[in-house]
């Protein structure tokens, strides 16, 4: 997700603060000597405060301009990767980093000033909000920007020759999703991972530079800096992640146990043993992060919902454009304004045939007014139908907080941003699909297990994957995993959290983390873990607001403007207040909480526990 924004409100506040500081000395002249000393202090304080206000106003103004300038260059590069657009993106990236680092360093002179909550919050955002900071040493920002651009472009243009054809990631992914031939799966899985060894030295150098940047800004290392963006101390946030993972881990273990047994039945002991970890290439996804593609292999008997969303979309003649229009219609149904005309003119909805692009889906806000867009390589299938809602969620959030000050034009925290669209997509229930004419009949209650299994394969399987991603990255950033251990540490964590293993020994030069977009793309991943917890909290709260009394997985807020209004009120707050306040606004609770997931999947949990009886679970 990228944002590029401009705050017009910034300058008037600057003028006001200058007036106030000019007025104070007159009052001081009327007082006696000791009072005057005190007044000098007060005067200094007031001056420092005015200085801080002016600094923030200026920072917001400059950042807004820079983010629009860099954002438009990034857009051009991401939708047309060439030598020249990479050059431009690296140049703009370096300029942006230099400005952001300058401003972050600029906050240091206000460390001892007693600031209003608002100013302190903005200072903190300036100090900790740079994802990959450079130190202010000459050349560092330029080198860093060249590395990050190269990593991004290497990933996005990655290919593998298979069976005499040169295949890109979409094509390789389709094989992983649909093939049931273990040899083919292994070849394609290993093949995609040939794109990343070349990234490893760049990655290690990037970590080295960015940690220097983090140190300069007063952080122990970059992992601490990333974890400083949650309105609590980094260590408290780490504990929070452990707590949330602890809430859902037992459910994941049941799912793992059940799926392993089904795969053992399908493929036999030679390919998938009945105990120990699961082979990563058998799970229907290039990174084993969402498993719904193997639903047919693990479907509970006699619980068939009677439809397959991919088949239905194809049968009804859906195009990528129609999928996005359908997504927009959902947001409209809860009372949100339609997307602007420019969204349709400027978005990239399908992969262009004639050039290289960054296909990984994203949502953009180019001008902080209305220039919101998505960039996708949409295919007509259930996964992309969900992704369309996910991306639109980012765009609707961006538009909802556009009247906030520049530094507050952001999610309450990054997990909120990821959760908006997914939360709405939880309302893609059979009732909803019938309402939009995609299916003719709503399946009976007996199909619930099938529906829940399908959702769990995506939403529950994802949780330990998300934990793995940033647990690995934090260990790299804090130095506990040095470059020579990058790949081994990756698989140790994959095994420990997910209970999965590669299909064969990994080559000595492998850099498997680099074969997942968010590592070369430097997108922190904790946000998705938090989102996958919170979207169920949002869903439960919304269904309660709607007066829904049935099972949570059958509840849809489609068409509910009352819920939409409360939801929009939460989105409008942006990041202007601590996230617990914003969470409370919509859900009535101040804590992230995994219990809504457990409630949502309760019938499936019973089923899994029964099926797993007598099996030794774990790995
Ligand atoms: O990267 C994304 C979105 C863009 S923010 C498509 N997601 C994660 C991923 O693909 O790994 C959404 C789910 C997790
Ligand atoms: Zn997203």
XYZ file of C-alpha atoms and ligand atoms in Angstrom:
634
model
C 0.000 0.000 0.000
C 1.383 3.380 -0.934
C 0.170 6.820 0.027
C 0.981 10.126 -1.589
C -0.827 13.033 -0.090
C -1.071 16.800 0.144
C -2.420 18.721 3.127
C -3.790 22.160 2.236
C -4.772 23.014 5.842
C -1.169 23.151 7.033
C -0.247 26.806 6.481
C -3.008 28.624 8.383
C -2.017 26.996 11.694
C 1.564 28.225 11.219
C 0.367 31.848 11.018
C -1.714 31.460 14.185
C 1.181 30.141 16.279
C 3.426 33.073 15.233
C 0.778 35.581 16.486
C 0.537 33.938 19.901
C 4.288 34.085 20.624
C 4.482 37.765 19.634
C 1.845 38.697 22.235
C 3.587 37.326 25.375
C 6.439 39.790 26.217
C 4.004 42.701 26.737
C 2.409 40.953 29.676
C 5.832 40.199 31.238
C 6.786 43.912 31.465
C 4.008 44.526 34.014
C 5.364 42.026 36.573
C 8.153 42.229 39.236
C 11.727 40.858 38.774
C 11.276 37.229 39.977
C 8.071 37.029 38.082
C 9.989 38.314 35.125
C 12.506 35.442 35.364
C 9.667 33.009 35.479
C 8.159 34.807 32.575
C 11.384 34.509 30.616
C 11.092 30.748 31.168
C 7.485 30.780 30.108
C 8.485 32.882 27.185
C 11.170 30.404 26.150
C 8.748 27.559 26.492
C 6.169 29.344 24.427
C 8.773 30.121 21.831
C 9.911 26.504 21.715
C 6.331 25.391 21.383
C 5.692 27.817 18.553
C 8.906 26.632 16.954
C 7.705 23.027 17.232
C 4.375 23.907 15.678
C 6.067 25.714 12.821
C 8.421 22.789 12.324
C 5.559 20.302 12.075
C 3.560 22.493 9.720
C 6.530 22.867 7.450
C 7.298 19.149 7.627
C 3.738 18.211 6.711
C 3.761 20.603 3.809
C 7.080 19.385 2.418
C 6.263 15.726 2.904
C 2.930 16.154 1.171
C 4.597 17.700 -1.866
C 7.364 15.113 -1.941
C 5.008 12.184 -1.577
C 2.947 13.291 -4.560
C 6.059 13.821 -6.654
C 7.644 10.501 -5.665
C 4.299 8.708 -5.769
C 3.706 9.590 -9.407
C 7.211 8.411 -10.320
C 6.721 5.158 -8.398
C 3.439 4.631 -10.225
C 5.105 5.038 -13.603
C 7.865 2.607 -12.590
C 5.485 0.020 -11.105
C 3.330 0.025 -14.236
C 6.244 0.031 -16.696
C 9.546 -1.347 -15.384
C 12.448 -0.228 -17.583
C 16.037 0.869 -17.018
C 14.880 4.486 -17.070
C 11.882 4.154 -14.781
C 14.034 2.241 -12.291
C 16.535 5.078 -12.459
C 13.820 7.630 -11.811
C 12.306 5.629 -8.965
C 15.710 5.260 -7.289
C 16.341 8.993 -7.643
C 12.955 9.977 -6.262
C 13.297 7.375 -3.509
C 16.627 8.832 -2.438
C 15.212 12.364 -2.382
C 12.233 11.229 -0.365
C 14.399 9.351 2.134
C 16.737 12.316 2.546
C 13.854 14.630 3.324
C 12.202 12.168 5.713
C 15.496 11.503 7.521
C 16.226 15.231 7.775
C 12.834 15.831 9.316
C 13.136 12.830 11.631
C 16.477 14.147 12.849
C 14.882 17.578 13.158
C 12.516 16.274 15.834
C 15.495 15.783 18.185
C 15.657 19.439 19.106
C 12.170 19.235 20.600
C 12.908 16.246 22.822
C 12.939 18.360 25.997
C 10.052 20.606 25.049
C 6.740 19.941 26.699
C 4.529 19.417 23.695
C 0.802 19.012 23.328
C -0.337 15.416 22.780
C -1.004 16.297 19.188
C 2.467 17.700 18.487
C 4.157 14.868 20.391
C 2.213 12.359 18.302
C 3.277 14.000 15.074
C 6.930 14.188 16.204
C 6.821 10.483 17.025
C 5.385 9.695 13.592
C 8.129 11.700 11.921
C 10.783 9.893 13.955
C 9.609 6.310 13.537
C 7.610 6.320 10.317
C 10.346 5.618 7.756
C 10.280 1.953 6.732
C 13.857 1.815 5.402
C 15.772 4.790 6.846
C 19.207 5.844 5.628
C 21.775 7.516 7.872
C 22.554 11.105 6.902
C 26.054 10.104 5.674
C 26.720 11.302 2.114
C 25.655 8.735 -0.463
C 23.790 6.430 1.938
C 20.270 7.365 0.799
C 21.287 7.007 -2.857
C 22.843 3.582 -2.355
C 19.844 2.448 -0.337
C 17.364 3.609 -2.970
C 19.317 1.867 -5.728
C 19.298 -1.366 -3.761
C 15.593 -1.268 -2.896
C 14.640 -0.446 -6.488
C 16.804 -3.300 -7.785
C 15.324 -5.784 -5.300
C 11.796 -4.762 -6.240
C 12.445 -4.973 -9.992
C 14.271 -8.320 -9.726
C 11.294 -9.845 -7.947
C 8.686 -8.370 -10.261
C 10.397 -9.449 -13.469
C 11.355 -12.926 -12.168
C 10.768 -15.867 -14.539
C 11.496 -19.579 -14.706
C 11.805 -21.828 -17.753
C 9.642 -24.886 -17.360
C 8.823 -27.486 -20.005
C 10.227 -25.270 -22.723
C 8.211 -22.231 -21.682
C 9.289 -19.103 -19.859
C 6.793 -18.639 -17.043
C 6.134 -15.633 -14.807
C 4.919 -15.781 -11.215
C 1.208 -15.806 -12.137
C 1.727 -18.780 -14.433
C 3.899 -20.673 -11.968
C 1.367 -19.964 -9.191
C -1.445 -21.415 -11.286
C 0.481 -24.691 -11.535
C 1.055 -24.768 -7.766
C -2.662 -24.109 -7.214
C -4.012 -26.715 -9.608
C -1.470 -29.484 -10.195
C -1.661 -32.649 -8.109
C 1.564 -34.114 -9.515
C 4.199 -34.005 -6.731
C 7.111 -33.942 -9.159
C 5.692 -31.064 -11.107
C 4.854 -29.193 -7.900
C 8.398 -29.630 -6.621
C 9.944 -28.481 -9.912
C 7.826 -25.341 -10.105
C 8.202 -24.557 -6.402
C 11.980 -24.849 -6.652
C 11.975 -23.051 -9.992
C 10.403 -19.871 -8.643
C 13.042 -19.808 -5.910
C 15.802 -19.493 -8.507
C 14.866 -15.785 -8.829
C 16.058 -14.859 -5.350
C 19.688 -15.974 -4.657
C 20.878 -12.942 -6.622
C 19.097 -10.702 -4.089
C 20.917 -11.915 -1.026
C 23.980 -9.628 -0.993
C 21.846 -6.603 -1.781
C 19.507 -7.544 1.023
C 22.329 -7.898 3.560
C 23.819 -4.540 2.526
C 20.406 -2.898 2.759
C 19.957 -4.191 6.314
C 23.361 -2.816 7.240
C 22.606 0.683 5.921
C 19.046 0.839 7.244
C 20.159 -0.196 10.729
C 22.618 2.694 10.740
C 19.697 4.912 9.800
C 17.625 3.519 12.669
C 20.514 3.973 15.136
C 20.927 7.596 14.122
C 17.286 8.185 14.987
C 17.769 6.670 18.436
C 16.525 3.096 17.874
C 18.483 -0.025 18.858
C 17.826 -1.443 15.407
C 15.246 -1.306 12.617
C 12.999 -3.955 14.172
C 12.543 -1.679 17.186
C 11.752 1.194 14.864
C 9.092 -0.831 13.030
C 7.580 -1.901 16.340
C 7.432 1.701 17.590
C 4.391 2.430 15.450
C 1.720 0.826 17.639
C 1.172 3.383 20.423
C 3.141 1.243 22.878
C 6.725 0.231 23.575
C 8.249 -2.188 21.037
C 8.623 -4.937 23.638
C 5.007 -4.586 24.718
C 4.005 -4.994 21.075
C 6.121 -8.148 20.742
C 4.320 -9.532 23.802
C 1.010 -8.545 22.245
C 1.820 -10.547 19.108
C 2.732 -13.590 21.220
C -0.528 -13.241 23.117
C -2.650 -13.074 19.967
C -0.782 -15.953 18.323
C -1.303 -17.979 21.521
C -5.060 -17.457 21.185
C -5.246 -18.962 17.710
C -2.358 -21.449 17.686
C -4.430 -24.418 18.962
C -6.864 -23.959 16.075
C -3.995 -23.901 13.578
C -2.584 -27.107 15.024
C -5.916 -28.888 14.562
C -6.136 -27.680 10.967
C -2.546 -28.717 10.257
C -3.189 -32.164 11.714
C -6.328 -32.697 9.655
C -4.844 -31.417 6.391
C -1.702 -33.515 6.827
C -3.825 -36.650 7.244
C -5.835 -35.854 4.096
C -2.676 -35.167 2.074
C -1.184 -38.406 3.349
C -4.251 -40.189 2.065
C -4.052 -38.433 -1.300
C -0.330 -38.746 -1.972
C 0.834 -41.703 0.184
C 3.652 -41.957 2.734
C 6.407 -41.438 0.180
C 5.241 -37.955 -0.681
C 3.529 -36.815 2.529
C 4.177 -38.732 5.739
C 1.357 -39.080 8.262
C 3.463 -37.407 10.946
C 5.915 -34.514 11.035
C 5.778 -31.383 8.910
C 3.790 -30.888 5.693
C 5.597 -30.557 2.355
C 5.312 -26.878 1.435
C 4.609 -27.412 -2.268
C 1.505 -29.560 -1.630
C -0.547 -26.812 0.000
C -1.839 -25.089 -3.130
C 0.018 -21.803 -2.760
C 3.535 -20.732 -3.777
C 4.377 -19.758 -0.182
C 1.967 -22.108 1.650
C 0.320 -18.990 3.070
C -3.304 -19.604 2.055
C -4.466 -23.116 1.320
C -7.977 -22.886 -0.142
C -6.811 -24.181 -3.534
C -6.582 -27.647 -2.019
C -10.107 -27.482 -0.623
C -11.274 -30.324 -2.917
C -8.601 -32.588 -1.374
C -9.648 -31.928 2.217
C -13.373 -31.157 1.915
C -15.481 -32.654 4.709
C -17.814 -35.278 3.210
C -21.516 -34.386 2.829
C -20.891 -30.686 3.433
C -20.507 -29.461 -0.122
C -21.765 -25.855 -0.506
C -22.775 -26.779 -4.052
C -20.853 -24.027 -5.793
C -17.317 -22.887 -6.470
C -16.892 -19.100 -6.690
C -14.247 -19.323 -9.436
C -16.510 -21.508 -11.575
C -19.487 -19.252 -10.964
C -17.542 -16.088 -11.895
C -16.388 -17.695 -15.139
C -19.840 -19.118 -15.924
C -21.490 -15.728 -15.408
C -19.021 -14.080 -17.784
C -17.335 -11.894 -15.185
C -14.392 -9.856 -16.470
C -11.706 -8.313 -14.228
C -13.471 -4.962 -14.685
C -16.808 -6.408 -13.657
C -15.171 -7.873 -10.544
C -13.964 -4.403 -9.531
C -17.387 -2.880 -10.300
C -18.989 -5.547 -8.138
C -16.565 -4.669 -5.335
C -17.442 -0.994 -5.645
C -21.125 -1.853 -5.521
C -20.599 -3.545 -2.145
C -19.042 -0.390 -0.693
C -21.841 1.698 -2.226
C -24.431 -0.586 -0.647
C -23.268 0.404 2.842
C -23.583 4.075 1.960
C -20.092 5.045 0.808
C -19.714 7.373 -2.191
C -18.871 5.786 -5.538
C -15.276 5.788 -6.765
C -14.232 8.825 -8.821
C -14.149 8.640 -12.621
C -10.343 8.943 -12.504
C -10.173 5.655 -10.583
C -11.504 3.879 -13.668
C -9.355 5.878 -16.086
C -6.071 5.475 -14.198
C -6.132 2.125 -12.395
C -4.263 -0.878 -13.781
C -6.756 -3.722 -13.507
C -5.113 -6.392 -15.679
C -1.526 -7.273 -16.583
C -0.439 -5.308 -19.670
C 0.841 -7.623 -22.416
C 3.574 -5.385 -23.737
C 5.678 -4.493 -20.708
C 6.991 -5.525 -17.302
C 4.994 -4.358 -14.280
C 4.847 -4.966 -10.531
C 1.943 -7.378 -10.481
C 1.646 -7.734 -6.730
C -1.671 -6.025 -5.943
C -1.626 -2.585 -4.308
C -3.814 0.478 -3.750
C -2.562 4.013 -4.266
C -3.486 7.547 -3.272
C -1.611 9.899 -5.544
C -2.806 13.353 -4.509
C -4.777 13.106 -1.302
C -7.798 14.465 -3.051
C -9.462 11.883 -5.192
C -6.703 10.339 -7.267
C -7.065 6.867 -5.774
C -6.318 3.777 -7.843
C -5.601 0.093 -7.683
C -2.837 -1.721 -9.476
C -3.602 -5.397 -10.038
C -3.116 -8.182 -12.571
C -6.622 -9.449 -11.934
C -7.653 -12.904 -13.101
C -11.202 -14.175 -12.974
C -11.089 -16.370 -9.873
C -12.220 -16.421 -6.246
C -8.844 -15.345 -4.887
C -8.726 -12.186 -6.975
C -12.389 -11.479 -6.232
C -11.311 -11.229 -2.581
C -8.193 -9.248 -3.449
C -10.313 -6.685 -5.308
C -12.258 -6.045 -2.086
C -9.000 -5.950 -0.146
C -7.490 -3.275 -2.385
C -10.665 -1.222 -2.577
C -10.683 -1.242 1.240
C -7.362 0.633 1.168
C -8.746 3.179 -1.293
C -11.940 3.828 0.670
C -9.884 4.236 3.860
C -7.543 6.719 2.120
C -10.483 8.737 0.942
C -12.209 8.641 4.322
C -9.243 10.236 6.155
C -8.272 12.719 3.463
C -9.300 15.734 5.587
C -6.902 14.828 8.389
C -3.514 16.569 8.681
C -0.864 14.979 6.496
C 0.782 12.984 9.281
C -2.591 11.522 10.263
C -3.528 10.408 6.784
C -2.875 6.796 7.614
C -4.463 3.770 9.223
C -5.071 3.775 12.996
C -2.229 1.294 12.703
C -1.144 -0.646 9.648
C -3.238 -3.680 10.605
C -6.386 -1.531 10.333
C -5.459 -0.596 6.787
C -5.122 -4.232 5.795
C -8.317 -5.251 7.567
C -10.832 -2.850 5.952
C -11.448 -4.649 2.666
C -11.044 -8.120 4.156
C -13.654 -7.297 6.756
C -16.164 -6.442 4.030
C -15.169 -9.562 2.102
C -16.184 -11.684 5.113
C -19.695 -10.613 4.095
C -19.374 -12.461 0.762
C -21.712 -15.128 2.093
C -24.029 -17.431 0.123
C -26.895 -14.983 0.794
C -24.845 -12.175 -0.715
C -23.817 -14.256 -3.717
C -27.463 -15.047 -4.337
C -28.423 -11.391 -3.973
C -25.995 -10.424 -6.754
C -27.101 -13.340 -8.929
C -23.888 -15.333 -8.794
C -25.575 -18.424 -7.337
C -29.185 -19.580 -7.565
C -29.570 -21.377 -4.278
C -28.326 -20.731 -0.792
C -26.810 -23.977 0.574
C -28.446 -25.481 3.679
C -26.934 -25.486 7.187
C -25.360 -28.891 6.472
C -22.959 -27.124 4.113
C -21.565 -24.970 6.929
C -18.598 -27.235 7.563
C -17.587 -26.999 3.913
C -17.885 -23.208 3.913
C -15.937 -22.903 7.166
C -13.233 -25.304 6.001
C -12.734 -23.289 2.842
C -12.414 -20.044 4.825
C -10.141 -21.618 7.465
C -7.770 -22.866 4.772
C -7.144 -19.221 3.904
C -7.611 -17.366 7.151
C -6.252 -19.790 9.749
C -3.405 -21.218 7.690
C -2.273 -17.649 7.067
C -1.686 -16.721 10.729
C 1.566 -18.628 11.390
C 2.833 -17.654 7.934
C 2.465 -13.992 8.845
C 4.190 -14.559 12.180
C 7.041 -16.376 10.407
C 7.622 -13.523 7.967
C 8.318 -10.812 10.515
C 9.763 -13.057 13.166
C 12.424 -13.869 10.544
C 12.789 -10.267 9.528
C 13.057 -8.936 13.086
C 15.814 -11.470 13.739
C 17.626 -10.272 10.618
C 17.202 -6.625 11.547
C 18.338 -7.064 15.154
C 21.414 -8.966 13.984
C 20.578 -12.292 15.641
C 20.316 -13.882 12.169
C 23.459 -12.973 10.171
C 23.508 -13.256 6.336
C 25.109 -16.723 6.343
C 22.129 -18.029 8.329
C 19.377 -16.246 6.347
C 17.995 -19.341 4.677
C 18.462 -21.814 7.527
C 16.799 -19.434 9.968
C 13.931 -18.982 7.495
C 13.239 -22.716 7.397
C 13.672 -23.090 11.148
C 10.885 -20.554 11.596
C 8.747 -22.039 8.829
C 9.034 -25.369 10.626
C 8.479 -24.009 14.093
C 5.402 -21.830 13.388
C 3.845 -23.456 10.322
C 5.040 -27.044 10.591
C 6.107 -27.104 6.941
C 9.261 -28.197 5.171
C 10.721 -27.698 1.672
C 10.147 -30.535 -0.848
C 13.885 -31.250 -1.011
C 17.200 -30.024 0.284
C 17.773 -26.346 -0.406
C 20.867 -25.288 -2.388
C 23.691 -23.580 -0.486
C 23.045 -20.224 -2.188
C 19.251 -20.258 -1.656
C 17.595 -17.084 -0.367
C 14.014 -18.317 -0.085
C 12.633 -15.316 1.843
C 13.479 -13.244 -1.254
C 10.964 -15.258 -3.290
C 8.090 -13.657 -1.344
C 7.153 -10.146 -2.490
C 7.194 -8.364 0.868
C 10.846 -9.223 1.596
C 12.440 -7.602 -1.487
C 9.539 -5.109 -1.482
C 10.228 -4.159 2.160
C 6.614 -4.220 3.260
C 6.395 -5.032 6.967
C 4.223 -8.112 7.435
C 2.988 -7.897 11.028
C 0.170 -5.757 9.614
C -1.410 -8.802 7.946
C -1.282 -10.881 11.091
C -3.026 -8.097 12.987
C -5.498 -7.646 10.156
C -6.423 -11.332 10.107
C -7.222 -11.098 13.818
C -9.033 -7.762 13.693
C -11.154 -8.380 10.588
C -13.061 -11.011 12.586
C -13.469 -8.540 15.444
C -14.851 -5.977 12.988
C -17.128 -8.585 11.461
C -18.504 -9.662 14.820
C -19.061 -6.051 15.942
C -20.762 -5.187 12.634
C -23.049 -8.219 12.814
C -24.002 -7.282 16.367
C -24.778 -3.731 15.230
C -26.911 -5.227 12.472
C -28.816 -7.324 15.028
C -27.723 -10.572 13.380
C -28.583 -13.628 15.424
C -27.376 -16.537 13.293
C -23.864 -17.999 13.007
C -21.193 -15.386 12.292
C -20.060 -16.960 9.031
C -23.540 -16.547 7.534
C -23.787 -12.857 8.428
C -23.455 -10.274 5.680
C -23.587 -6.523 6.182
C -24.264 -5.982 2.474
C -26.702 -3.100 2.103
C -26.511 -2.015 5.751
C -26.038 1.756 5.732
C -26.195 2.068 9.501
C -23.163 -0.161 9.928
C -21.531 1.658 7.004
C -21.915 4.986 8.757
C -20.252 3.776 11.960
C -17.561 2.090 9.944
C -16.859 5.259 7.996
C -16.644 7.240 11.242
C -13.843 4.927 12.344
C -12.060 5.264 9.003
C -12.323 9.066 9.019
C -10.184 9.245 12.174
C -7.114 8.069 10.253
C -4.194 7.850 12.664
C -5.090 11.027 14.562
C -5.541 9.263 17.902
C -4.129 6.134 19.585
C -5.520 3.068 17.840
C -7.354 1.674 20.913
C -9.592 4.792 20.818
C -10.359 4.150 17.170
C -10.959 0.437 17.694
C -13.332 1.249 20.533
C -15.307 3.569 18.310
C -16.439 0.702 16.111
C -16.156 -2.419 18.256
C -16.623 -1.133 21.822
C -13.362 -2.786 22.862
C -9.869 -1.334 23.217
C -7.952 -4.568 22.690
C -7.111 -6.695 19.692
C -8.621 -10.065 20.399
C -8.558 -13.474 18.698
C -11.712 -14.737 20.387
C -13.921 -13.610 17.484
C -11.999 -16.013 15.207
C -12.587 -18.851 17.632
C -16.294 -18.034 17.769
C -16.539 -17.784 13.965
C -14.954 -21.200 13.445
C -16.513 -22.955 16.464
C -18.386 -25.648 14.465
C -15.280 -26.408 12.437
C -13.159 -26.668 15.580
C -15.523 -29.335 16.926
C -15.294 -31.213 13.642
C -11.484 -31.023 13.480
C -11.117 -32.204 17.059
C -13.349 -35.193 16.344
C -11.539 -36.081 13.125
C -8.138 -35.748 14.779
C -9.013 -38.026 17.668
C -6.443 -40.804 17.884
C -3.991 -38.886 15.691
C -0.783 -37.485 17.123
C -0.909 -33.852 16.118
C 2.026 -31.461 15.979
C 5.288 -31.983 14.113
O 0.073 -8.167 -0.014
C -1.120 -8.305 0.185
C -2.120 -7.416 -0.534
C -1.592 -6.053 -0.772
S -1.433 -5.100 0.674
C -2.471 -8.032 -1.864
N -1.557 -9.311 0.987
C -0.630 -10.218 1.669
C 0.063 -11.139 0.692
O -0.321 -11.211 -0.473
O 1.024 -11.822 1.101
C -2.941 -9.591 1.333
C -2.898 -10.843 2.150
C -1.481 -11.000 2.621
Zn -3.226 -4.602 1.570
